[in-house]
Coordinates of C-alpha atoms in Angstrom, one line a residue:
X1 CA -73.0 -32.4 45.3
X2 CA -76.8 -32.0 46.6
X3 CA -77.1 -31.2 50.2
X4 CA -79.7 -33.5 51.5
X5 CA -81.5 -32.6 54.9
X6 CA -80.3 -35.4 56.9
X7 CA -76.7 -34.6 58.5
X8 CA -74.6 -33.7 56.5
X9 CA -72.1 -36.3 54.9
X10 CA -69.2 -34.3 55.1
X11 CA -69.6 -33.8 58.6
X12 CA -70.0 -37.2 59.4
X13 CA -66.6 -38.3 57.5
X14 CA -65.1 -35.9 59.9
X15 CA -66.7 -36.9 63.2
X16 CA -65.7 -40.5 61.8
X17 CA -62.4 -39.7 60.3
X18 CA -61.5 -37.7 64.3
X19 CA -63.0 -41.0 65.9
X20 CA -60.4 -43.6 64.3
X21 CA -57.7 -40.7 64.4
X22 CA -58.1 -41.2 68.1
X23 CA -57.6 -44.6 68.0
X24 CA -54.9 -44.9 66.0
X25 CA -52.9 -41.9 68.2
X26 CA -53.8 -44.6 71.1
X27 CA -52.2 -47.5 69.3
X28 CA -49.0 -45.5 68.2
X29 CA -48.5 -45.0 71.8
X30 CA -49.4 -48.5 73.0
X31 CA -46.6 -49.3 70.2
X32 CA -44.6 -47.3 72.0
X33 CA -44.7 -48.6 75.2
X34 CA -44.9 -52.4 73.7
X35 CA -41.2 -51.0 71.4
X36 CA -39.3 -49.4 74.2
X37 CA -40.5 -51.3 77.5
X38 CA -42.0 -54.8 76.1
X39 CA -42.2 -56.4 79.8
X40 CA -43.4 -53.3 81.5
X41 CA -46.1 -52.0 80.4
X42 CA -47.6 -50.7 84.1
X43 CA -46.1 -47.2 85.1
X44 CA -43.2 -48.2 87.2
X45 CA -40.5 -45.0 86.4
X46 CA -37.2 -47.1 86.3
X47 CA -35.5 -47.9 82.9
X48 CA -35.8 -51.9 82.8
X49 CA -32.3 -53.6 82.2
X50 CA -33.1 -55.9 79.4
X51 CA -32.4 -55.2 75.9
X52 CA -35.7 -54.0 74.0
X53 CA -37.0 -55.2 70.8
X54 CA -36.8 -52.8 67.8
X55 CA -36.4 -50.1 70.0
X56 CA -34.4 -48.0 66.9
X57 CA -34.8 -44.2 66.5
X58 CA -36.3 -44.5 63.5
X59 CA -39.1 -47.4 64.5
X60 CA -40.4 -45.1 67.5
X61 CA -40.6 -42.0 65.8
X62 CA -42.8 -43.8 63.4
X63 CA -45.0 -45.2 65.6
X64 CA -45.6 -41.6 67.0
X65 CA -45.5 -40.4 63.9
X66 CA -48.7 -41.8 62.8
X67 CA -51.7 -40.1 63.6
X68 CA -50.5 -36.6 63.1
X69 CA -48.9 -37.6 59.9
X70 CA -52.6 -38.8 58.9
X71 CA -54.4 -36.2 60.4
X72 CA -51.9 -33.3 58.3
X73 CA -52.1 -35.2 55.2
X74 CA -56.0 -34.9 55.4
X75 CA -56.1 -31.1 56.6
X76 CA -54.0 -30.4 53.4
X77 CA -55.8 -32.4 50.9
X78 CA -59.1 -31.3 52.4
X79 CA -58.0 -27.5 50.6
X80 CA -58.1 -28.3 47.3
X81 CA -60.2 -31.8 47.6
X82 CA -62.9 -30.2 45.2
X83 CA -64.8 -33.2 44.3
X84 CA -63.2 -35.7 47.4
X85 CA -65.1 -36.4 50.9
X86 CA -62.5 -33.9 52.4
X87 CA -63.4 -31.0 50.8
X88 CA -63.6 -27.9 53.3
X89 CA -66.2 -25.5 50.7
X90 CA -68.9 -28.4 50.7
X91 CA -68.5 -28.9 54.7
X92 CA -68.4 -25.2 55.3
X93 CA -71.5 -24.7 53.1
X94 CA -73.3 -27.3 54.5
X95 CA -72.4 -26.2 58.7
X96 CA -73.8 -23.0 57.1
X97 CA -76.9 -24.6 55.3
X98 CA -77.9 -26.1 58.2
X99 CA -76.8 -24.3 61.1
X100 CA -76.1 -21.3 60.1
X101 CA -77.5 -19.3 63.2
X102 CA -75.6 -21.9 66.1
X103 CA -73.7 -20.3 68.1
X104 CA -71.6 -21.1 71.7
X105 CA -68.6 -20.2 73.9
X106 CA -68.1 -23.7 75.1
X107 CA -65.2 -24.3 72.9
X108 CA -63.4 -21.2 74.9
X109 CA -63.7 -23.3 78.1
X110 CA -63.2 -27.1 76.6
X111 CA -59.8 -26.6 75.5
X112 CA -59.0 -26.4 79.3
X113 CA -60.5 -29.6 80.2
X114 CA -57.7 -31.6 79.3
X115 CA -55.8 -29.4 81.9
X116 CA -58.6 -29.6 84.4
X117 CA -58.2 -32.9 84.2
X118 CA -54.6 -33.6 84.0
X119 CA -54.7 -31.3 87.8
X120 CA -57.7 -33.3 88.9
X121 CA -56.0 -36.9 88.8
X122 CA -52.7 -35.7 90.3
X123 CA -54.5 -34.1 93.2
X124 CA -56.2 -37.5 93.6
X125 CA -53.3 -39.5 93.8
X126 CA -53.8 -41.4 90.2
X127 CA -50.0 -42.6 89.2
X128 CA -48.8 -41.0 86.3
X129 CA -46.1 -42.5 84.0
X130 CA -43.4 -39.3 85.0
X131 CA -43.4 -39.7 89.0
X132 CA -42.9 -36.2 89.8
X133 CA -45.6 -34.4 90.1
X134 CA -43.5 -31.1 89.0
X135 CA -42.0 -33.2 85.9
X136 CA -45.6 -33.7 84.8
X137 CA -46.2 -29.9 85.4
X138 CA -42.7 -28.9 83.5
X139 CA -43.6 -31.3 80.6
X140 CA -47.2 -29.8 79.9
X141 CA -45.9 -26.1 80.5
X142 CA -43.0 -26.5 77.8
X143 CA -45.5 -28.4 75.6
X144 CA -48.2 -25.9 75.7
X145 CA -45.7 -23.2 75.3
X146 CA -44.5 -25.0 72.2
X147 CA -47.3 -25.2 70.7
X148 CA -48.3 -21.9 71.5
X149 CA -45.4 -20.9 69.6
X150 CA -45.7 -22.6 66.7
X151 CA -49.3 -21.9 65.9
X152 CA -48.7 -18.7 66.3
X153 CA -45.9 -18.9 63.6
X154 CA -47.7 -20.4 61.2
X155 CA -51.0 -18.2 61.6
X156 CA -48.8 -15.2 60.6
X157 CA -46.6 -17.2 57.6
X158 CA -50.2 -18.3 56.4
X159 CA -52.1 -15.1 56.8
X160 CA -55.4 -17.7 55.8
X161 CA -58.7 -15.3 56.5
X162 CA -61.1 -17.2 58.9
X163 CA -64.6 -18.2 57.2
X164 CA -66.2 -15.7 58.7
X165 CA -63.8 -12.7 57.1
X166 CA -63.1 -11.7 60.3
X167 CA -59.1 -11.7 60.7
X168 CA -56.4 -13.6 58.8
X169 CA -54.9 -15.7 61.3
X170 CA -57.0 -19.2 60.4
X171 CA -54.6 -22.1 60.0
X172 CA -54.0 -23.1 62.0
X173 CA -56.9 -23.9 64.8
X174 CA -55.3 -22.9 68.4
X175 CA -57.7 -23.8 69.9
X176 CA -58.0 -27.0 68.5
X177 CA -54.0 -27.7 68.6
X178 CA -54.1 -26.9 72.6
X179 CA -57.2 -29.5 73.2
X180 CA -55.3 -32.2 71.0
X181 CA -52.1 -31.3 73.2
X182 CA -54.1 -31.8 76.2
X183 CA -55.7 -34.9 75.4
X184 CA -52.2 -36.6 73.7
X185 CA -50.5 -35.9 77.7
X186 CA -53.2 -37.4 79.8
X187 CA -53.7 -40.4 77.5
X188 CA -49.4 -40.8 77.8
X189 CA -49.4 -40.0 81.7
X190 CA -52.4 -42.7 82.5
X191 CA -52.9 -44.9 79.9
X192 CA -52.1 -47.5 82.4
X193 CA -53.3 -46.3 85.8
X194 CA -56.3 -44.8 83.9
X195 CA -57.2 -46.4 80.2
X196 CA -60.4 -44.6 80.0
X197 CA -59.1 -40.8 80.4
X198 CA -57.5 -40.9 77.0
X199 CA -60.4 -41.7 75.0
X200 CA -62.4 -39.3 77.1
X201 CA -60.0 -36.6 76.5
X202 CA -59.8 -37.3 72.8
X203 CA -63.4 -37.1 72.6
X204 CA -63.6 -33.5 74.3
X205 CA -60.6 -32.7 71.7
X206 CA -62.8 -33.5 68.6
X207 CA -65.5 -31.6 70.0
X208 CA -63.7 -28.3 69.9
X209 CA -62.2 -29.0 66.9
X210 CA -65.9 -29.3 65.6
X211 CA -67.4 -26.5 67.5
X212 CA -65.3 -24.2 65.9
X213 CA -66.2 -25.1 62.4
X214 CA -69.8 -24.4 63.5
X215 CA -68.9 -21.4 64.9
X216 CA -67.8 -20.4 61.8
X217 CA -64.1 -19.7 63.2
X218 CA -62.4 -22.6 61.4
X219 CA -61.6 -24.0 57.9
X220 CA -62.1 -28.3 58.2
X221 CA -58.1 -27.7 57.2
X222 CA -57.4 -25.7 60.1
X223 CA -59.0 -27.8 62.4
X224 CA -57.2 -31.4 61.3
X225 CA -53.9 -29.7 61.2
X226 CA -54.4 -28.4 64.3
X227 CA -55.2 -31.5 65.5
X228 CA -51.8 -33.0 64.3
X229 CA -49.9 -30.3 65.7
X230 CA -50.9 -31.1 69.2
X231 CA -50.6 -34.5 68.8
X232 CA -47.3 -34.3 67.4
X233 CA -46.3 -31.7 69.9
X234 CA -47.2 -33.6 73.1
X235 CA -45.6 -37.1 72.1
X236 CA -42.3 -35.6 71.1
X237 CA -42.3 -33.3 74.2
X238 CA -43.0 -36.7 76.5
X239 CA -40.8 -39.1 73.9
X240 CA -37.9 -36.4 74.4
X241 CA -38.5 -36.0 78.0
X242 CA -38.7 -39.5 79.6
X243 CA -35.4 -41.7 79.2
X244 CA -35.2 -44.0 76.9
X245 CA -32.3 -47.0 75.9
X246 CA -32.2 -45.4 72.2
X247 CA -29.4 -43.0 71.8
X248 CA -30.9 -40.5 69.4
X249 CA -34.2 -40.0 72.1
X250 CA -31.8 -38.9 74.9
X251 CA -29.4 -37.0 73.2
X252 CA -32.5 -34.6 71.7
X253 CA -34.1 -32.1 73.5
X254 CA -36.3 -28.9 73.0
X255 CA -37.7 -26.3 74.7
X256 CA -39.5 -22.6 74.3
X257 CA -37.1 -19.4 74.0
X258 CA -37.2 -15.8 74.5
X259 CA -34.9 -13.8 72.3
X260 CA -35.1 -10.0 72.9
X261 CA -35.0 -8.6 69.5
X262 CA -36.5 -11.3 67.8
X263 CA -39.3 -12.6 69.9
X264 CA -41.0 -16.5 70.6
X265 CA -38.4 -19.2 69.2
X266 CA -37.5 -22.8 70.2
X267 CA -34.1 -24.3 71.2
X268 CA -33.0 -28.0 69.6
X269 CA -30.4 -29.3 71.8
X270 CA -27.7 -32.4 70.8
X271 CA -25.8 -34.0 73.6
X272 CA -24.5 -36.8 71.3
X273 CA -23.8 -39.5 74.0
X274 CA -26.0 -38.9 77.1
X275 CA -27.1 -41.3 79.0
X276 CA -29.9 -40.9 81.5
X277 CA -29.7 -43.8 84.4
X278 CA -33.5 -43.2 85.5
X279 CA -36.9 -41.6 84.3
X280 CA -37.5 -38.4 85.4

């Protein structure tokens, strides 16, 4: 495929591809609300009374599902895409065809944004979905732990060398999965007392996620899956976390472990028949 000396294709069927990833993580969890709390969808933080519609274990976890099941699906077929719009060696040759000498530290500092940002609206008084301002704090801890935990995992089962030879602990993108994690809390804590902060968040995400391709740090692959990790992490961490009418949701829960002779783990816990009376 000829590189031309306008921007680069590839990179704009990512930019594009992150943009409507965004959008559909946004509608999963407007599907969400709609599922489980269809005649309350402000951020009041009492279970309704009435029955939901299709409010089964299975219908939620698809609708969260979505975007990181997407955004996986194209991080893994962009490694051996050779001739498709996905393929990393074309974007990776073309970031390096054309700007091959950029260089910055501002993805080191975006990935705490989201955080920044999360601290920011709580000082200010902006209602969030959980109502305790320590909930909040507890939920982002274990989910950035989490995460922590299992990119971590996966960098040393991979051993994928970074583009630029320098270590092998590539896939997948930390930094990346952290900024995704970020952005996937805020837009669940006020998507209703603030709609704009989740597309604004998303937007910083994508930017890492792109910055560190043209830092030469990161595969496209790494990136995306990165991407879906912190999606996927921060909606099951709030999905297990806030009460819900369906069984399965309450009776799950997770959180990060210390073992001492084996190291970082998580704990799945099954309380088959608990009931939560109200939101925490």
């Amino acid at each position: 495929m000829p590189i031309t000396s306008t921007f680069p294709l590839h990179l704009r069927v990512v930019a594009l591809c992150a943009g409507l990833l965004a959008s559909v993580s946004g509608r999963a969890q407007a599907g969400f609300t709609q599922a489980v709390f269809p005649d309350q969808a402000d951020s009041t933080h009492t279970l309704p009374t009435q029955t939901p519609r299709r409010s089964t274990p299975r219908y939620l976890w698809q609708r969260m599902a979505a975007a990181p099941l997407i955004l996986a699906v194209a991080g893994l077929k962009s490694m051996d895409d050779d001739k498709g719009p996905l393929n990393q060696w074309d974007t990776r040759a073309e970031i390096q065809e054309h700007y091959s000498h950029f260089h910055t530290r501002a993805d080191d500092f975006l990935i705490w944004a989201p955080y920044a940002g999360l601290s920011a609206l709580l000082l200010a008084g902006v209602p969030a979905r959980h109502e305790r301002t320590r909930t909040v704090v507890w939920v982002t801890a274990k989910a950035a732990v989490t995460t922590g935990i299992v990119v971590q995992g996966l960098k040393r089962a991979t051993a994928q060398r970074r583009p630029d030879g320098s270590a092998r602990t590539s896939f997948p993108s930390g930094h990346t999965a952290q900024a995704f994690l970020g952005a996937a809390l805020l837009e669940y804590e006020f998507r209703e007392s603030a709609p704009w902060v989740g597309p604004t968040a998303y937007t910083v995400a994508a930017s890492v996620g792109a910055l560190r391709m043209f830092n030469n740090r990161h595969w496209q692959s790494d990136v995306l899956v990165g991407a879906a990790l912190g999606i996927a992490v921060g909606k099951i961490t709030c999905l297990t976390q806030r009460p819900s009418t369906t069984g399965l949701v309450n009776e799950l829960s997770f959180s990060p472990i210390w073992l001492p002779h084996s190291g970082a783990g998580l704990a799945l816990t099954w309380q088959p028949g608990l009931r939560t009376p109200t939101a925490r």
